[in-house]
Short mmCIF file of N, CA, C and O in Angstrom, two decimals:
data_model
loop_
_atom_site.label_atom_id
_atom_site.label_comp_id
_atom_site.label_asym_id
_atom_site.label_seq_id
_atom_site.Cartn_x
_atom_site.Cartn_y
_atom_site.Cartn_z
N UNK A 1 24.41 -0.03 18.98
CA UNK A 1 24.33 1.06 18.03
C UNK A 1 24.14 0.50 16.62
O UNK A 1 24.76 -0.48 16.25
N UNK A 2 23.32 1.13 15.84
CA UNK A 2 23.05 0.69 14.49
C UNK A 2 24.24 1.01 13.59
O UNK A 2 24.85 2.06 13.70
N UNK A 3 24.56 0.07 12.71
CA UNK A 3 25.67 0.24 11.80
C UNK A 3 25.19 0.77 10.46
O UNK A 3 24.01 0.78 10.17
N UNK A 4 26.13 1.17 9.61
CA UNK A 4 25.79 1.62 8.27
C UNK A 4 25.30 0.47 7.41
O UNK A 4 24.64 0.68 6.41
N UNK A 5 25.63 -0.77 7.81
CA UNK A 5 25.16 -1.95 7.10
C UNK A 5 24.14 -2.66 7.96
O UNK A 5 24.32 -2.81 9.17
N UNK A 6 23.08 -3.12 7.33
CA UNK A 6 22.07 -3.89 8.05
C UNK A 6 22.58 -5.31 8.21
O UNK A 6 22.81 -6.00 7.22
N UNK A 7 22.76 -5.74 9.44
CA UNK A 7 23.31 -7.07 9.69
C UNK A 7 22.20 -8.10 9.89
O UNK A 7 21.05 -7.75 10.18
N UNK A 8 22.56 -9.36 9.76
CA UNK A 8 21.61 -10.45 10.01
C UNK A 8 21.10 -10.38 11.45
O UNK A 8 19.93 -10.62 11.71
N UNK A 9 21.97 -10.02 12.37
CA UNK A 9 21.58 -9.93 13.77
C UNK A 9 20.53 -8.83 13.99
O UNK A 9 19.60 -9.00 14.78
N UNK A 10 20.70 -7.71 13.29
CA UNK A 10 19.72 -6.63 13.39
C UNK A 10 18.38 -7.08 12.80
O UNK A 10 17.32 -6.82 13.38
N UNK A 11 18.42 -7.78 11.66
CA UNK A 11 17.20 -8.28 11.03
C UNK A 11 16.50 -9.26 11.96
O UNK A 11 15.28 -9.18 12.16
N UNK A 12 17.26 -10.18 12.55
CA UNK A 12 16.67 -11.17 13.46
C UNK A 12 16.08 -10.51 14.71
O UNK A 12 14.99 -10.89 15.16
N UNK A 13 16.78 -9.53 15.26
CA UNK A 13 16.28 -8.83 16.44
C UNK A 13 15.00 -8.06 16.13
O UNK A 13 14.06 -8.07 16.93
N UNK A 14 14.96 -7.42 14.97
CA UNK A 14 13.75 -6.69 14.57
C UNK A 14 12.56 -7.64 14.40
O UNK A 14 11.46 -7.34 14.85
N UNK A 15 12.79 -8.79 13.77
CA UNK A 15 11.72 -9.78 13.59
C UNK A 15 11.23 -10.29 14.94
O UNK A 15 10.01 -10.43 15.16
N UNK A 16 12.15 -10.57 15.86
CA UNK A 16 11.77 -11.04 17.19
C UNK A 16 10.93 -10.00 17.92
O UNK A 16 9.94 -10.33 18.58
N UNK A 17 11.29 -8.74 17.79
CA UNK A 17 10.54 -7.67 18.44
C UNK A 17 9.13 -7.56 17.85
O UNK A 17 8.16 -7.44 18.60
N UNK A 18 9.02 -7.62 16.55
CA UNK A 18 7.70 -7.53 15.91
C UNK A 18 6.82 -8.71 16.34
O UNK A 18 5.64 -8.53 16.68
N UNK A 19 7.38 -9.90 16.36
CA UNK A 19 6.61 -11.08 16.80
C UNK A 19 6.14 -10.93 18.25
O UNK A 19 5.01 -11.26 18.60
N UNK A 20 7.02 -10.43 19.09
CA UNK A 20 6.65 -10.26 20.50
C UNK A 20 5.59 -9.17 20.66
O UNK A 20 4.68 -9.30 21.49
N UNK A 21 5.69 -8.09 19.89
CA UNK A 21 4.64 -7.06 19.92
C UNK A 21 3.31 -7.67 19.51
O UNK A 21 2.27 -7.39 20.13
N UNK A 22 3.32 -8.51 18.48
CA UNK A 22 2.09 -9.19 18.05
C UNK A 22 1.51 -10.04 19.17
O UNK A 22 0.31 -9.99 19.44
N UNK A 23 2.37 -10.82 19.82
CA UNK A 23 1.91 -11.70 20.89
C UNK A 23 1.31 -10.93 22.06
O UNK A 23 0.43 -11.42 22.75
N UNK A 24 1.78 -9.71 22.27
CA UNK A 24 1.27 -8.89 23.37
C UNK A 24 0.09 -8.02 22.95
O UNK A 24 -0.34 -7.17 23.71
N UNK A 25 -0.40 -8.23 21.72
CA UNK A 25 -1.59 -7.51 21.27
C UNK A 25 -1.34 -6.12 20.73
O UNK A 25 -2.28 -5.37 20.49
N UNK A 26 -0.09 -5.73 20.55
CA UNK A 26 0.22 -4.39 20.06
C UNK A 26 0.10 -4.33 18.54
O UNK A 26 -0.36 -3.36 17.98
N UNK A 27 0.50 -5.36 17.85
CA UNK A 27 0.33 -5.56 16.41
C UNK A 27 0.54 -4.30 15.56
O UNK A 27 -0.41 -3.64 15.13
N UNK A 28 1.79 -4.01 15.26
CA UNK A 28 2.09 -2.84 14.42
C UNK A 28 1.44 -2.96 13.04
O UNK A 28 1.33 -4.05 12.49
N UNK A 29 1.03 -1.82 12.50
CA UNK A 29 0.50 -1.78 11.14
C UNK A 29 1.63 -1.87 10.13
O UNK A 29 1.43 -2.35 9.01
N UNK A 30 2.80 -1.39 10.50
CA UNK A 30 3.98 -1.47 9.65
C UNK A 30 5.21 -1.60 10.54
O UNK A 30 5.25 -1.03 11.64
N UNK A 31 6.18 -2.36 10.06
CA UNK A 31 7.45 -2.52 10.77
C UNK A 31 8.53 -2.79 9.73
O UNK A 31 8.37 -3.68 8.89
N UNK A 32 9.59 -2.00 9.77
CA UNK A 32 10.64 -2.14 8.77
C UNK A 32 11.91 -1.44 9.21
O UNK A 32 11.86 -0.49 9.99
N UNK A 33 13.03 -1.95 8.75
CA UNK A 33 14.29 -1.25 8.89
C UNK A 33 14.37 -0.30 7.71
O UNK A 33 14.13 -0.71 6.56
N UNK A 34 14.69 0.95 7.95
CA UNK A 34 14.80 1.94 6.89
C UNK A 34 16.14 2.64 7.02
O UNK A 34 16.53 3.07 8.12
N UNK A 35 16.84 2.74 5.90
CA UNK A 35 18.12 3.44 5.90
C UNK A 35 17.89 4.92 5.67
O UNK A 35 17.20 5.31 4.73
N UNK A 36 18.44 5.75 6.55
CA UNK A 36 18.35 7.20 6.44
C UNK A 36 19.71 7.71 5.95
O UNK A 36 20.64 7.83 6.75
N UNK A 37 19.84 7.99 4.64
CA UNK A 37 21.14 8.36 4.09
C UNK A 37 21.70 9.65 4.67
O UNK A 37 22.92 9.77 4.84
N UNK A 38 20.84 10.60 5.02
CA UNK A 38 21.34 11.86 5.58
C UNK A 38 21.99 11.65 6.95
O UNK A 38 22.92 12.36 7.34
N UNK A 39 21.52 10.65 7.69
CA UNK A 39 22.09 10.32 8.99
C UNK A 39 23.11 9.19 8.90
O UNK A 39 23.79 8.88 9.88
N UNK A 40 23.15 8.54 7.75
CA UNK A 40 23.99 7.37 7.52
C UNK A 40 23.76 6.30 8.57
O UNK A 40 24.69 5.74 9.15
N UNK A 41 22.47 6.02 8.82
CA UNK A 41 22.12 5.04 9.83
C UNK A 41 20.81 4.34 9.47
O UNK A 41 20.02 4.83 8.67
N UNK A 42 20.61 3.20 10.10
CA UNK A 42 19.38 2.43 9.97
C UNK A 42 18.51 2.69 11.19
O UNK A 42 19.02 2.81 12.31
N UNK A 43 17.20 2.75 10.97
CA UNK A 43 16.24 2.86 12.07
C UNK A 43 15.17 1.80 11.87
O UNK A 43 14.72 1.55 10.74
N UNK A 44 14.76 1.18 12.96
CA UNK A 44 13.64 0.26 12.93
C UNK A 44 12.38 1.11 13.10
O UNK A 44 12.14 1.65 14.18
N UNK A 45 11.63 1.25 12.03
CA UNK A 45 10.42 2.08 12.04
C UNK A 45 9.23 1.18 12.35
O UNK A 45 8.99 0.19 11.66
N UNK A 46 8.49 1.55 13.38
CA UNK A 46 7.30 0.82 13.77
C UNK A 46 6.13 1.79 13.73
O UNK A 46 6.14 2.81 14.42
N UNK A 47 5.15 1.46 12.90
CA UNK A 47 3.96 2.31 12.76
C UNK A 47 2.79 1.61 13.42
O UNK A 47 2.51 0.44 13.16
N UNK A 48 2.09 2.36 14.27
CA UNK A 48 0.98 1.80 15.02
C UNK A 48 -0.06 2.90 15.23
O UNK A 48 0.30 4.05 15.48
N UNK A 49 -1.33 2.55 15.13
CA UNK A 49 -2.42 3.52 15.25
C UNK A 49 -2.33 4.31 16.55
O UNK A 49 -2.56 5.51 16.57
N UNK A 50 -1.98 3.66 17.64
CA UNK A 50 -1.94 4.33 18.94
C UNK A 50 -0.94 5.49 18.98
O UNK A 50 -1.07 6.38 19.79
N UNK A 51 0.07 5.46 18.12
CA UNK A 51 1.04 6.55 18.09
C UNK A 51 0.33 7.86 17.74
O UNK A 51 0.62 8.90 18.31
N UNK A 52 -0.64 7.78 16.83
CA UNK A 52 -1.39 8.97 16.45
C UNK A 52 -2.40 9.38 17.48
O UNK A 52 -2.59 10.56 17.77
N UNK A 53 -3.09 8.41 18.09
CA UNK A 53 -4.17 8.73 19.01
C UNK A 53 -3.69 8.97 20.45
O UNK A 53 -4.25 9.80 21.15
N UNK A 54 -2.66 8.26 20.88
CA UNK A 54 -2.21 8.37 22.27
C UNK A 54 -0.82 8.99 22.41
O UNK A 54 -0.36 9.23 23.51
N UNK A 55 -0.14 9.17 21.30
CA UNK A 55 1.24 9.65 21.35
C UNK A 55 2.20 8.49 21.51
O UNK A 55 1.81 7.38 21.86
N UNK A 56 3.49 8.72 21.30
CA UNK A 56 4.45 7.63 21.28
C UNK A 56 4.97 7.17 22.64
O UNK A 56 5.52 6.07 22.75
N UNK A 57 4.80 7.96 23.66
CA UNK A 57 5.44 7.68 24.95
C UNK A 57 5.09 6.29 25.51
O UNK A 57 5.98 5.54 25.92
N UNK A 58 3.82 5.94 25.53
CA UNK A 58 3.41 4.65 26.09
C UNK A 58 3.96 3.49 25.26
O UNK A 58 4.41 2.49 25.81
N UNK A 59 3.95 3.61 23.94
CA UNK A 59 4.46 2.53 23.10
C UNK A 59 5.97 2.39 23.25
O UNK A 59 6.49 1.27 23.31
N UNK A 60 6.70 3.49 23.36
CA UNK A 60 8.14 3.41 23.63
C UNK A 60 8.38 2.68 24.96
O UNK A 60 9.29 1.85 25.06
N UNK A 61 7.58 2.97 25.95
CA UNK A 61 7.72 2.32 27.26
C UNK A 61 7.51 0.81 27.13
O UNK A 61 8.28 0.01 27.66
N UNK A 62 6.47 0.41 26.39
CA UNK A 62 6.18 -1.02 26.20
C UNK A 62 7.32 -1.70 25.44
O UNK A 62 7.72 -2.82 25.79
N UNK A 63 7.84 -1.05 24.43
CA UNK A 63 8.94 -1.62 23.66
C UNK A 63 10.19 -1.75 24.52
O UNK A 63 10.89 -2.76 24.48
N UNK A 64 10.46 -0.74 25.34
CA UNK A 64 11.62 -0.80 26.23
C UNK A 64 11.50 -1.97 27.20
O UNK A 64 12.48 -2.69 27.44
N UNK A 65 10.31 -2.20 27.74
CA UNK A 65 10.09 -3.34 28.64
C UNK A 65 10.33 -4.65 27.91
O UNK A 65 10.99 -5.56 28.44
N UNK A 66 9.78 -4.78 26.70
CA UNK A 66 9.97 -5.99 25.91
C UNK A 66 11.44 -6.24 25.62
O UNK A 66 11.92 -7.37 25.71
N UNK A 67 12.15 -5.19 25.24
CA UNK A 67 13.56 -5.34 24.92
C UNK A 67 14.35 -5.79 26.15
O UNK A 67 15.30 -6.56 26.02
N UNK A 68 13.95 -5.34 27.33
CA UNK A 68 14.60 -5.80 28.55
C UNK A 68 14.35 -7.27 28.80
O UNK A 68 15.25 -8.02 29.19
N UNK A 69 13.12 -7.71 28.53
CA UNK A 69 12.77 -9.12 28.72
C UNK A 69 13.46 -10.02 27.68
O UNK A 69 13.76 -11.16 27.96
N UNK A 70 13.68 -9.48 26.49
CA UNK A 70 14.29 -10.24 25.41
C UNK A 70 15.74 -9.82 25.19
O UNK A 70 16.24 -9.84 24.07
N UNK A 71 16.42 -9.49 26.26
CA UNK A 71 17.75 -8.87 26.14
C UNK A 71 18.74 -9.71 25.32
O UNK A 71 19.56 -9.15 24.60
N UNK A 72 18.66 -11.03 25.40
CA UNK A 72 19.59 -11.84 24.63
C UNK A 72 19.35 -11.71 23.13
O UNK A 72 20.29 -11.74 22.34
N UNK A 73 18.10 -11.55 22.73
CA UNK A 73 17.77 -11.41 21.32
C UNK A 73 17.93 -9.97 20.84
O UNK A 73 18.02 -9.71 19.65
N UNK A 74 17.94 -9.02 21.76
CA UNK A 74 17.93 -7.61 21.40
C UNK A 74 19.29 -6.93 21.55
O UNK A 74 19.38 -5.72 21.46
N UNK A 75 20.35 -7.69 21.75
CA UNK A 75 21.65 -7.06 21.99
C UNK A 75 22.16 -6.27 20.80
O UNK A 75 23.05 -5.44 20.95
N UNK A 76 21.63 -6.48 19.62
CA UNK A 76 22.09 -5.75 18.43
C UNK A 76 21.40 -4.40 18.24
O UNK A 76 21.84 -3.61 17.42
N UNK A 77 20.31 -4.18 18.95
CA UNK A 77 19.59 -2.91 18.79
C UNK A 77 19.25 -2.32 20.16
O UNK A 77 19.18 -3.03 21.15
N UNK A 78 19.06 -1.01 20.17
CA UNK A 78 18.66 -0.32 21.39
C UNK A 78 17.42 0.51 21.10
O UNK A 78 17.00 0.65 19.94
N UNK A 79 16.85 1.08 22.12
CA UNK A 79 15.65 1.91 21.95
C UNK A 79 15.95 3.11 21.05
O UNK A 79 15.08 3.58 20.32
N UNK A 80 17.19 3.58 21.07
CA UNK A 80 17.59 4.71 20.20
C UNK A 80 17.51 4.35 18.72
O UNK A 80 17.45 5.24 17.87
N UNK A 81 17.54 3.07 18.41
CA UNK A 81 17.50 2.62 17.03
C UNK A 81 16.07 2.49 16.49
O UNK A 81 15.88 2.16 15.33
N UNK A 82 15.09 2.74 17.35
CA UNK A 82 13.69 2.54 16.99
C UNK A 82 13.00 3.89 16.84
O UNK A 82 13.17 4.78 17.68
N UNK A 83 12.24 4.02 15.78
CA UNK A 83 11.45 5.22 15.52
C UNK A 83 10.00 4.82 15.40
O UNK A 83 9.67 3.91 14.62
N UNK A 84 9.13 5.47 16.15
CA UNK A 84 7.69 5.20 16.05
C UNK A 84 7.06 6.17 15.08
O UNK A 84 7.49 7.32 14.95
N UNK A 85 6.02 5.69 14.42
CA UNK A 85 5.37 6.48 13.38
C UNK A 85 3.88 6.19 13.38
O UNK A 85 3.44 5.14 13.85
N UNK A 86 3.13 7.11 12.82
CA UNK A 86 1.72 6.87 12.56
C UNK A 86 1.62 6.04 11.28
O UNK A 86 2.47 6.17 10.40
N UNK A 87 0.61 5.20 11.16
CA UNK A 87 0.46 4.38 9.95
C UNK A 87 0.27 5.20 8.68
O UNK A 87 0.54 4.70 7.59
N UNK A 88 -0.19 6.43 8.80
CA UNK A 88 -0.40 7.25 7.61
C UNK A 88 0.76 8.23 7.36
O UNK A 88 0.64 9.16 6.57
N UNK A 89 1.90 7.99 7.99
CA UNK A 89 3.08 8.83 7.76
C UNK A 89 3.47 8.73 6.29
O UNK A 89 3.28 7.69 5.66
N UNK A 90 4.02 9.80 5.72
CA UNK A 90 4.33 9.80 4.29
C UNK A 90 5.18 8.63 3.81
O UNK A 90 4.87 8.03 2.78
N UNK A 91 6.24 8.27 4.53
CA UNK A 91 7.10 7.19 4.05
C UNK A 91 6.38 5.84 4.09
O UNK A 91 6.55 5.01 3.20
N UNK A 92 5.54 5.64 5.09
CA UNK A 92 4.78 4.39 5.20
C UNK A 92 3.75 4.32 4.07
O UNK A 92 3.62 3.29 3.39
N UNK A 93 3.03 5.40 3.85
CA UNK A 93 2.04 5.45 2.76
C UNK A 93 2.71 5.24 1.42
O UNK A 93 2.18 4.54 0.55
N UNK A 94 3.87 5.82 1.24
CA UNK A 94 4.60 5.68 -0.02
C UNK A 94 5.01 4.23 -0.25
O UNK A 94 4.79 3.68 -1.34
N UNK A 95 5.56 3.59 0.76
CA UNK A 95 5.97 2.19 0.61
C UNK A 95 4.78 1.27 0.36
O UNK A 95 4.88 0.29 -0.37
N UNK A 96 3.64 1.59 0.96
CA UNK A 96 2.42 0.78 0.75
C UNK A 96 1.97 0.79 -0.71
O UNK A 96 1.27 -0.10 -1.14
N UNK A 97 2.34 1.84 -1.44
CA UNK A 97 1.99 1.89 -2.87
C UNK A 97 2.68 0.76 -3.63
O UNK A 97 2.17 0.29 -4.64
N UNK A 98 3.85 0.33 -3.15
CA UNK A 98 4.63 -0.67 -3.86
C UNK A 98 4.53 -2.07 -3.24
O UNK A 98 4.65 -3.06 -3.94
N UNK A 99 4.33 -2.13 -1.92
CA UNK A 99 4.39 -3.42 -1.22
C UNK A 99 3.27 -3.53 -0.21
O UNK A 99 2.97 -2.57 0.51
N UNK A 100 2.68 -4.70 -0.14
CA UNK A 100 1.70 -5.03 0.90
C UNK A 100 2.01 -6.44 1.37
O UNK A 100 2.09 -7.36 0.56
N UNK A 101 2.21 -6.62 2.67
CA UNK A 101 2.67 -7.91 3.16
C UNK A 101 1.60 -8.75 3.84
O UNK A 101 1.76 -9.94 3.97
N UNK A 102 0.55 -8.14 4.37
CA UNK A 102 -0.37 -8.88 5.20
C UNK A 102 0.07 -8.82 6.66
O UNK A 102 1.04 -8.14 6.99
N UNK A 103 -0.61 -9.56 7.53
CA UNK A 103 -0.39 -9.41 8.97
C UNK A 103 0.82 -10.13 9.56
O UNK A 103 1.22 -9.85 10.67
N UNK A 104 1.43 -11.07 8.87
CA UNK A 104 2.55 -11.82 9.43
C UNK A 104 3.84 -11.03 9.45
O UNK A 104 3.86 -9.82 9.27
N UNK A 105 4.93 -11.73 9.67
CA UNK A 105 6.26 -11.13 9.65
C UNK A 105 6.96 -11.62 8.39
O UNK A 105 7.30 -12.79 8.28
N UNK A 106 7.16 -10.71 7.46
CA UNK A 106 7.81 -11.04 6.19
C UNK A 106 9.28 -10.65 6.25
O UNK A 106 9.76 -10.15 7.27
N UNK A 107 9.97 -10.82 5.15
CA UNK A 107 11.36 -10.42 5.05
C UNK A 107 11.66 -9.96 3.63
O UNK A 107 12.20 -10.71 2.85
N UNK A 108 11.27 -8.74 3.32
CA UNK A 108 11.40 -8.22 1.96
C UNK A 108 12.46 -7.12 1.93
O UNK A 108 12.33 -6.11 2.61
N UNK A 109 13.47 -7.32 1.12
CA UNK A 109 14.49 -6.29 0.93
C UNK A 109 14.02 -5.39 -0.20
O UNK A 109 13.64 -5.87 -1.27
N UNK A 110 14.03 -4.10 0.01
CA UNK A 110 13.56 -3.12 -0.97
C UNK A 110 14.66 -2.10 -1.11
O UNK A 110 14.80 -1.21 -0.28
N UNK A 111 15.47 -2.25 -2.16
CA UNK A 111 16.70 -1.46 -2.27
C UNK A 111 16.78 -0.74 -3.61
O UNK A 111 16.41 -1.28 -4.64
N UNK A 112 17.28 0.51 -3.56
CA UNK A 112 17.52 1.31 -4.77
C UNK A 112 16.28 1.40 -5.65
O UNK A 112 16.31 1.06 -6.83
N UNK A 113 15.19 1.86 -5.06
CA UNK A 113 13.92 2.01 -5.78
C UNK A 113 13.44 3.45 -5.69
O UNK A 113 13.81 4.19 -4.78
N UNK A 114 12.57 3.80 -6.62
CA UNK A 114 11.94 5.11 -6.64
C UNK A 114 10.43 4.90 -6.69
O UNK A 114 9.93 4.16 -7.53
N UNK A 115 9.71 5.55 -5.78
CA UNK A 115 8.25 5.50 -5.76
C UNK A 115 7.75 6.93 -5.85
O UNK A 115 8.07 7.75 -4.98
N UNK A 116 7.00 7.23 -6.88
CA UNK A 116 6.46 8.58 -7.08
C UNK A 116 7.53 9.66 -6.92
O UNK A 116 7.31 10.69 -6.29
N UNK A 117 8.70 9.41 -7.45
CA UNK A 117 9.77 10.40 -7.41
C UNK A 117 10.58 10.43 -6.13
O UNK A 117 11.51 11.22 -6.00
N UNK A 118 10.25 9.58 -5.17
CA UNK A 118 10.98 9.52 -3.90
C UNK A 118 11.92 8.31 -3.92
O UNK A 118 11.47 7.19 -4.16
N UNK A 119 13.19 8.56 -3.67
CA UNK A 119 14.18 7.50 -3.67
C UNK A 119 14.14 6.77 -2.33
O UNK A 119 14.21 7.40 -1.27
N UNK A 120 14.04 5.47 -2.40
CA UNK A 120 14.16 4.62 -1.22
C UNK A 120 15.50 3.90 -1.39
O UNK A 120 15.62 2.97 -2.18
N UNK A 121 16.51 4.35 -0.65
CA UNK A 121 17.84 3.76 -0.81
C UNK A 121 17.86 2.31 -0.37
O UNK A 121 18.39 1.46 -1.06
N UNK A 122 17.29 2.04 0.80
CA UNK A 122 17.31 0.67 1.29
C UNK A 122 16.30 0.52 2.43
O UNK A 122 16.15 1.41 3.27
N UNK A 123 15.63 -0.63 2.43
CA UNK A 123 14.69 -0.95 3.49
C UNK A 123 14.59 -2.47 3.59
O UNK A 123 14.79 -3.18 2.61
N UNK A 124 14.32 -2.93 4.78
CA UNK A 124 14.01 -4.34 5.00
C UNK A 124 12.66 -4.37 5.69
O UNK A 124 12.51 -3.89 6.81
N UNK A 125 11.67 -4.91 5.00
CA UNK A 125 10.27 -4.79 5.42
C UNK A 125 9.79 -6.09 6.08
O UNK A 125 9.85 -7.15 5.48
N UNK A 126 9.29 -5.94 7.29
CA UNK A 126 8.65 -7.05 7.99
C UNK A 126 7.14 -7.05 7.71
O UNK A 126 6.54 -8.09 7.51
N UNK A 127 6.58 -5.85 7.76
CA UNK A 127 5.12 -5.74 7.61
C UNK A 127 4.76 -4.39 7.05
O UNK A 127 5.27 -3.36 7.46
N UNK A 128 3.79 -4.40 6.11
CA UNK A 128 3.15 -3.20 5.60
C UNK A 128 1.69 -3.55 5.37
O UNK A 128 1.34 -4.13 4.36
N UNK A 129 0.85 -3.24 6.34
CA UNK A 129 -0.60 -3.49 6.20
C UNK A 129 -1.31 -2.25 5.73
O UNK A 129 -0.93 -1.17 5.99
#
């Protein structure tokens, strides 16, 4: 279960998942931990073109399989902690205005910022293409 604080273990598990998705050819357009203050929880947001064109079901299935294969690295997160998104979702587009990472796996903390009047309380960004 995701905690109110983003832990090193959660960050490491998220990075491992993004790297494995890349290796399997899924290559997310965006991947980041985002704090949702109304829910008081963190979600690993993964944005991928196929979510818009094919729907999220197949990608959730692929992620679930990967997490099972990487169970030792994924013990800090579950499928419930992951949210899939289209690359043009408002929050992803908004964050892209401020940050662009390129195709690798980065580690950018983005905390207590405002972009175009929208408050971003906290995020840990792996990728924003």
